mmCIF file of C-alpha atoms in Angstrom:
data_model
loop_
_atom_site.group_PDB
_atom_site.id
_atom_site.type_symbol
_atom_site.label_atom_id
_atom_site.label_comp_id
_atom_site.label_asym_id
_atom_site.label_seq_id
_atom_site.Cartn_x
_atom_site.Cartn_y
_atom_site.Cartn_z
ATOM 1 C CA UNK A 207 7.248 14.159 12.392
ATOM 2 C CA UNK A 208 10.356 16.193 11.671
ATOM 3 C CA UNK A 209 9.044 17.643 8.329
ATOM 4 C CA UNK A 210 5.422 17.805 7.845
ATOM 5 C CA UNK A 211 5.807 17.955 4.058
ATOM 6 C CA UNK A 212 7.564 14.562 3.798
ATOM 7 C CA UNK A 213 6.394 11.067 4.128
ATOM 8 C CA UNK A 214 7.433 8.518 6.704
ATOM 9 C CA UNK A 215 7.440 4.700 6.032
ATOM 10 C CA UNK A 216 7.794 2.456 8.720
ATOM 11 C CA UNK A 217 8.901 -1.161 7.967
ATOM 12 C CA UNK A 218 8.077 -3.763 10.706
ATOM 13 C CA UNK A 219 8.797 -7.570 10.532
ATOM 14 C CA UNK A 220 6.436 -9.791 12.135
ATOM 15 C CA UNK A 221 8.090 -11.281 15.082
ATOM 16 C CA UNK A 222 5.760 -14.435 15.506
ATOM 17 C CA UNK A 223 7.720 -16.226 18.402
ATOM 18 C CA UNK A 224 7.520 -12.875 20.461
ATOM 19 C CA UNK A 225 3.638 -12.420 19.549
ATOM 20 C CA UNK A 226 3.141 -16.087 20.470
ATOM 21 C CA UNK A 227 4.779 -15.627 23.812
ATOM 22 C CA UNK A 228 3.174 -12.334 24.918
ATOM 23 C CA UNK A 229 -0.057 -12.504 23.015
ATOM 24 C CA UNK A 230 -2.221 -11.822 26.159
ATOM 25 C CA UNK A 231 -0.185 -8.841 27.351
ATOM 26 C CA UNK A 232 -0.011 -7.156 23.641
ATOM 27 C CA UNK A 233 -3.448 -7.472 23.184
ATOM 28 C CA UNK A 234 -4.560 -5.494 25.871
ATOM 29 C CA UNK A 235 -2.287 -2.925 24.731
ATOM 30 C CA UNK A 236 -4.018 -2.342 21.336
ATOM 31 C CA UNK A 237 -6.674 0.236 20.534
ATOM 32 C CA UNK A 238 -10.191 -1.319 21.123
ATOM 33 C CA UNK A 239 -11.271 -1.637 17.418
ATOM 34 C CA UNK A 240 -7.817 -3.575 16.354
ATOM 35 C CA UNK A 241 -8.206 -5.750 19.555
ATOM 36 C CA UNK A 242 -11.583 -6.821 18.707
ATOM 37 C CA UNK A 243 -10.587 -7.532 15.249
ATOM 38 C CA UNK A 244 -7.813 -9.731 16.649
ATOM 39 C CA UNK A 245 -10.076 -11.578 18.726
ATOM 40 C CA UNK A 246 -12.163 -12.601 16.096
ATOM 41 C CA UNK A 247 -9.340 -14.457 14.113
ATOM 42 C CA UNK A 248 -9.290 -18.228 14.365
ATOM 43 C CA UNK A 249 -6.206 -18.594 12.561
ATOM 44 C CA UNK A 250 -2.903 -17.425 14.433
ATOM 45 C CA UNK A 251 -1.085 -16.042 11.345
ATOM 46 C CA UNK A 252 -3.976 -13.974 10.446
ATOM 47 C CA UNK A 253 -3.947 -12.581 14.077
ATOM 48 C CA UNK A 254 -0.243 -12.044 14.049
ATOM 49 C CA UNK A 255 -0.332 -9.888 11.047
ATOM 50 C CA UNK A 256 -3.348 -7.935 12.255
ATOM 51 C CA UNK A 257 -1.938 -7.334 15.782
ATOM 52 C CA UNK A 258 1.586 -5.980 13.968
ATOM 53 C CA UNK A 259 -0.234 -3.816 11.703
ATOM 54 C CA UNK A 260 -2.365 -2.560 14.927
ATOM 55 C CA UNK A 261 0.972 -1.561 16.743
ATOM 56 C CA UNK A 262 2.542 -0.166 13.265
ATOM 57 C CA UNK A 263 -0.387 2.256 12.969
ATOM 58 C CA UNK A 264 -0.069 3.143 16.809
ATOM 59 C CA UNK A 265 3.580 3.861 16.435
ATOM 60 C CA UNK A 266 2.973 6.219 13.525
ATOM 61 C CA UNK A 267 0.152 7.947 15.149
ATOM 62 C CA UNK A 268 2.249 8.508 18.233
ATOM 63 C CA UNK A 269 5.180 9.843 16.456
ATOM 64 C CA UNK A 270 2.886 12.407 14.708
ATOM 65 C CA UNK A 271 0.887 13.458 17.644
ATOM 66 C CA UNK A 272 2.919 12.553 20.523
ATOM 67 C CA UNK A 273 0.965 9.695 22.287
ATOM 68 C CA UNK A 274 -2.777 8.552 23.226
ATOM 69 C CA UNK A 275 -2.749 6.022 20.226
ATOM 70 C CA UNK A 276 -4.602 3.603 22.750
ATOM 71 C CA UNK A 277 -7.485 5.669 22.234
ATOM 72 C CA UNK A 278 -7.912 6.205 18.647
ATOM 73 C CA UNK A 279 -11.067 5.151 16.645
ATOM 74 C CA UNK A 280 -10.980 4.270 12.969
ATOM 75 C CA UNK A 281 -13.627 5.505 10.667
ATOM 76 C CA UNK A 282 -14.296 4.674 7.045
ATOM 77 C CA UNK A 283 -14.611 7.508 4.469
ATOM 78 C CA UNK A 284 -15.637 7.775 0.914
ATOM 79 C CA UNK A 285 -14.904 4.224 -0.764
ATOM 80 C CA UNK A 286 -14.321 2.688 2.564
ATOM 81 C CA UNK A 287 -10.773 4.320 2.994
ATOM 82 C CA UNK A 288 -9.857 4.392 6.663
ATOM 83 C CA UNK A 289 -9.078 7.193 8.607
ATOM 84 C CA UNK A 290 -8.393 8.221 12.317
ATOM 85 C CA UNK A 291 -11.554 10.116 13.791
ATOM 86 C CA UNK A 292 -10.587 13.438 14.776
ATOM 87 C CA UNK A 293 -7.364 13.632 12.834
ATOM 88 C CA UNK A 294 -8.550 13.702 8.993
ATOM 89 C CA UNK A 295 -5.281 15.299 8.473
ATOM 90 C CA UNK A 296 -3.306 12.127 9.182
ATOM 91 C CA UNK A 297 -3.381 10.213 5.936
ATOM 92 C CA UNK A 298 -2.129 6.740 6.022
ATOM 93 C CA UNK A 299 -2.262 3.244 4.374
ATOM 94 C CA UNK A 300 -0.878 -0.021 5.299
ATOM 95 C CA UNK A 301 0.277 -3.130 3.634
ATOM 96 C CA UNK A 302 1.791 -6.653 4.357
ATOM 97 C CA UNK A 303 3.210 -9.529 2.625
ATOM 98 C CA UNK A 304 5.130 -12.479 4.168
ATOM 99 C CA UNK A 305 7.193 -11.325 7.285
ATOM 100 C CA UNK A 306 6.687 -7.579 6.746
ATOM 101 C CA UNK A 307 4.093 -5.043 7.701
ATOM 102 C CA UNK A 308 4.698 -1.335 6.205
ATOM 103 C CA UNK A 309 2.813 1.897 6.729
ATOM 104 C CA UNK A 310 3.328 5.196 5.191
ATOM 105 C CA UNK A 311 1.836 8.311 6.652
ATOM 106 C CA UNK A 312 2.023 12.088 6.626
ATOM 107 C CA UNK A 313 0.046 15.124 7.613
ATOM 108 C CA UNK A 314 1.129 17.146 4.855
ATOM 109 C CA UNK A 315 -1.557 19.299 3.339
ATOM 110 C CA UNK A 316 0.087 19.227 -0.213
ATOM 111 C CA UNK A 317 -0.816 15.645 -0.081
ATOM 112 C CA UNK A 318 -4.357 14.551 -0.963
ATOM 113 C CA UNK A 319 -4.034 10.944 -0.613
ATOM 114 C CA UNK A 320 -1.538 7.904 -0.514
ATOM 115 C CA UNK A 321 -1.129 4.077 -0.962
ATOM 116 C CA UNK A 322 1.214 1.633 -0.164
ATOM 117 C CA UNK A 323 1.811 -2.001 -1.302
ATOM 118 C CA UNK A 324 4.623 -4.571 -0.443
ATOM 119 C CA UNK A 325 4.957 -7.758 -2.035
ATOM 120 C CA UNK A 326 7.592 -10.711 -1.440
ATOM 121 C CA UNK A 327 9.400 -11.305 -5.089
ATOM 122 C CA UNK A 328 8.803 -14.808 -5.837
ATOM 123 C CA UNK A 329 9.961 -17.052 -9.004
ATOM 124 C CA UNK A 330 6.956 -17.356 -10.690
ATOM 125 C CA UNK A 331 5.834 -19.416 -13.614
ATOM 126 C CA UNK A 332 2.620 -17.405 -14.372
ATOM 127 C CA UNK A 333 3.929 -14.060 -14.572
ATOM 128 C CA UNK A 334 3.133 -13.488 -18.160
ATOM 129 C CA UNK A 335 -0.490 -15.381 -17.676
ATOM 130 C CA UNK A 336 -1.206 -12.917 -15.009
ATOM 131 C CA UNK A 337 0.262 -9.982 -16.772
ATOM 132 C CA UNK A 338 -1.717 -10.637 -19.737
ATOM 133 C CA UNK A 339 -4.782 -11.062 -18.061
ATOM 134 C CA UNK A 340 -4.800 -7.851 -15.513
ATOM 135 C CA UNK A 341 -2.164 -5.478 -16.934
ATOM 136 C CA UNK A 342 -2.172 -3.080 -20.129
ATOM 137 C CA UNK A 343 0.008 -3.515 -23.361
ATOM 138 C CA UNK A 344 2.626 -1.173 -22.183
ATOM 139 C CA UNK A 345 3.119 -3.051 -18.858
ATOM 140 C CA UNK A 346 3.223 -6.626 -20.515
ATOM 141 C CA UNK A 347 5.714 -5.172 -23.005
ATOM 142 C CA UNK A 348 7.888 -3.781 -19.650
ATOM 143 C CA UNK A 349 7.563 -7.068 -18.211
ATOM 144 C CA UNK A 350 8.447 -9.012 -21.179
ATOM 145 C CA UNK A 351 11.430 -7.257 -21.870
ATOM 146 C CA UNK A 352 12.476 -9.005 -18.390
ATOM 147 C CA UNK A 353 12.729 -12.351 -20.079
ATOM 148 C CA UNK A 354 16.058 -11.300 -21.875
ATOM 149 C CA UNK A 355 17.880 -10.251 -18.667
ATOM 150 C CA UNK A 356 16.364 -12.720 -16.153
ATOM 151 C CA UNK A 357 14.625 -9.822 -14.656
ATOM 152 C CA UNK A 358 10.930 -11.014 -15.147
ATOM 153 C CA UNK A 359 9.868 -11.651 -11.400
ATOM 154 C CA UNK A 360 11.368 -7.984 -10.448
ATOM 155 C CA UNK A 361 9.841 -6.287 -13.113
ATOM 156 C CA UNK A 362 6.133 -7.991 -12.396
ATOM 157 C CA UNK A 363 6.334 -7.167 -8.753
ATOM 158 C CA UNK A 364 7.343 -3.699 -9.540
ATOM 159 C CA UNK A 365 4.649 -3.128 -11.658
ATOM 160 C CA UNK A 366 2.325 -5.075 -9.473
ATOM 161 C CA UNK A 367 3.123 -2.758 -6.356
ATOM 162 C CA UNK A 368 2.911 0.256 -8.203
ATOM 163 C CA UNK A 369 -0.888 -0.497 -9.460
ATOM 164 C CA UNK A 370 -1.710 -1.828 -6.090
ATOM 165 C CA UNK A 371 -0.247 1.499 -4.668
ATOM 166 C CA UNK A 372 -2.126 3.391 -7.022
ATOM 167 C CA UNK A 373 -5.659 1.903 -6.364
ATOM 168 C CA UNK A 374 -5.122 2.076 -2.564
ATOM 169 C CA UNK A 375 -4.254 5.806 -3.249
ATOM 170 C CA UNK A 376 -7.316 6.725 -5.042
ATOM 171 C CA UNK A 377 -9.549 4.633 -2.523
ATOM 172 C CA UNK A 378 -11.234 2.816 -5.331
ATOM 173 C CA UNK A 379 -9.505 -0.779 -4.559
ATOM 174 C CA UNK A 380 -10.037 -3.824 -6.653
ATOM 175 C CA UNK A 381 -13.300 -2.399 -8.001
ATOM 176 C CA UNK A 382 -11.166 -0.471 -10.310
ATOM 177 C CA UNK A 383 -10.078 -2.264 -13.307
ATOM 178 C CA UNK A 384 -6.501 -3.114 -13.277
ATOM 179 C CA UNK A 385 -6.032 -2.554 -16.824
ATOM 180 C CA UNK A 386 -7.932 0.855 -16.928
ATOM 181 C CA UNK A 387 -4.894 2.661 -16.429
ATOM 182 C CA UNK A 388 -1.086 2.107 -16.886
ATOM 183 C CA UNK A 389 1.976 2.573 -14.605
ATOM 184 C CA UNK A 390 5.552 3.349 -16.208
ATOM 185 C CA UNK A 391 7.972 1.793 -13.797
ATOM 186 C CA UNK A 392 10.865 3.865 -15.659
ATOM 187 C CA UNK A 393 9.231 7.169 -15.333
ATOM 188 C CA UNK A 394 7.454 6.499 -12.330
ATOM 189 C CA UNK A 395 4.271 7.819 -14.060
ATOM 190 C CA UNK A 396 0.583 6.676 -14.430
ATOM 191 C CA UNK A 397 -1.880 7.252 -17.472
ATOM 192 C CA UNK A 398 -5.316 6.362 -18.490
ATOM 193 C CA UNK A 399 -5.494 3.636 -21.124
ATOM 194 C CA UNK A 400 -7.522 4.093 -24.119
ATOM 195 C CA UNK A 401 -9.521 1.245 -24.923
ATOM 196 C CA UNK A 402 -11.993 0.040 -27.609
ATOM 197 C CA UNK A 403 -14.940 -0.362 -25.039
ATOM 198 C CA UNK A 404 -18.408 0.958 -24.799
ATOM 199 C CA UNK A 405 -19.026 4.731 -23.947
ATOM 200 C CA UNK A 406 -20.659 4.129 -20.636
ATOM 201 C CA UNK A 407 -17.801 2.250 -19.491
ATOM 202 C CA UNK A 408 -15.325 4.765 -20.863
ATOM 203 C CA UNK A 409 -17.007 7.505 -18.992
ATOM 204 C CA UNK A 410 -16.746 5.526 -15.920
ATOM 205 C CA UNK A 411 -13.194 4.839 -16.146
ATOM 206 C CA UNK A 412 -12.336 8.524 -16.967
ATOM 207 C CA UNK A 413 -14.168 9.692 -13.890
ATOM 208 C CA UNK A 414 -12.200 7.135 -11.968
ATOM 209 C CA UNK A 415 -9.156 8.562 -13.126
ATOM 210 C CA UNK A 416 -9.706 12.245 -13.742
ATOM 211 C CA UNK A 417 -7.819 13.637 -10.653
ATOM 212 C CA UNK A 418 -4.905 11.497 -11.145
ATOM 213 C CA UNK A 419 -3.555 11.683 -14.799
ATOM 214 C CA UNK A 420 -2.631 15.195 -14.995
ATOM 215 C CA UNK A 421 0.923 14.825 -13.686
ATOM 216 C CA UNK A 422 -0.361 14.893 -9.886
ATOM 217 C CA UNK A 423 0.689 11.362 -8.938
ATOM 218 C CA UNK A 424 4.127 10.479 -7.642
ATOM 219 C CA UNK A 425 5.666 7.156 -7.061
ATOM 220 C CA UNK A 426 8.736 5.963 -4.732
ATOM 221 C CA UNK A 427 9.864 2.270 -4.613
ATOM 222 C CA UNK A 428 12.321 0.390 -2.526
ATOM 223 C CA UNK A 429 13.385 -3.080 -2.710
ATOM 224 C CA UNK A 430 14.905 -4.801 0.276
ATOM 225 C CA UNK A 431 15.407 -8.255 1.825
ATOM 226 C CA UNK A 432 13.572 -9.870 -1.410
ATOM 227 C CA UNK A 433 10.493 -7.528 -1.269
ATOM 228 C CA UNK A 434 9.482 -4.980 -3.449
ATOM 229 C CA UNK A 435 7.491 -1.703 -1.873
ATOM 230 C CA UNK A 436 6.076 0.934 -3.402
ATOM 231 C CA UNK A 437 4.362 4.238 -2.479
ATOM 232 C CA UNK A 438 1.761 6.170 -4.360
ATOM 233 C CA UNK A 439 0.912 9.866 -3.266
ATOM 234 C CA UNK A 440 -1.321 12.319 -5.094
ATOM 235 C CA UNK A 441 0.485 15.571 -4.849
ATOM 236 C CA UNK A 442 1.727 18.486 -6.654
ATOM 237 C CA UNK A 443 5.448 17.348 -6.696
ATOM 238 C CA UNK A 444 7.788 14.374 -5.641
ATOM 239 C CA UNK A 445 8.186 14.278 -1.948
ATOM 240 C CA UNK A 446 10.908 13.200 0.326
ATOM 241 C CA UNK A 447 10.110 9.460 1.822
ATOM 242 C CA UNK A 448 12.073 8.520 5.111
ATOM 243 C CA UNK A 449 12.205 4.802 5.231
ATOM 244 C CA UNK A 450 12.790 3.316 8.812
ATOM 245 C CA UNK A 451 12.843 -0.358 9.878
ATOM 246 C CA UNK A 452 11.343 -0.441 13.436
#
């Protein structure tokens, strides 16, 4: 990596025809744990996505350490977040949607954790129904404003990817209530949501967010080819993100 303080984001379009024609050869090139995972899929589409994700991770590892990605072993740390055994300094996160698999990775000591999410922007009739169920009031207001400028789908997926990237960064996953925090797409910030809930639940939510609501969270977002991609980082200041389609 050219600058260890930066973050690299690799974007890979899933080439289904190539994967189908060369499936057996490509399968042998995967690191053992990914190979076993791909072999367990009965669904071709799931197998192609998993295989692409494996090669994207291997590419990120090779760029960082100069090879030997075929030998990597993936372990799960706190909250089940994956890491490469022997390389805990290699922070990474993977996401996929539709035709794309993406990975964000870094070895920067200033970045404690990161998360990434990509979503295909669709014309949805139920944007506001989903938002009213899962999002905070300020996020709902932001999406609602899009009704006036025919931008509701874009706004919905911007909020959605920011929230998904954030919970992937914290490692809490969907066990973390989506309405327990609020993202601000205009300022690229996150805040704890004060709610009228019982004391025990409030304490639990505050514990979930205690390390991330004091200006230590940065976001970066990109829109391309009908997709929205967002990276969330736990760091002291905003980093340079290098995006590359491979």
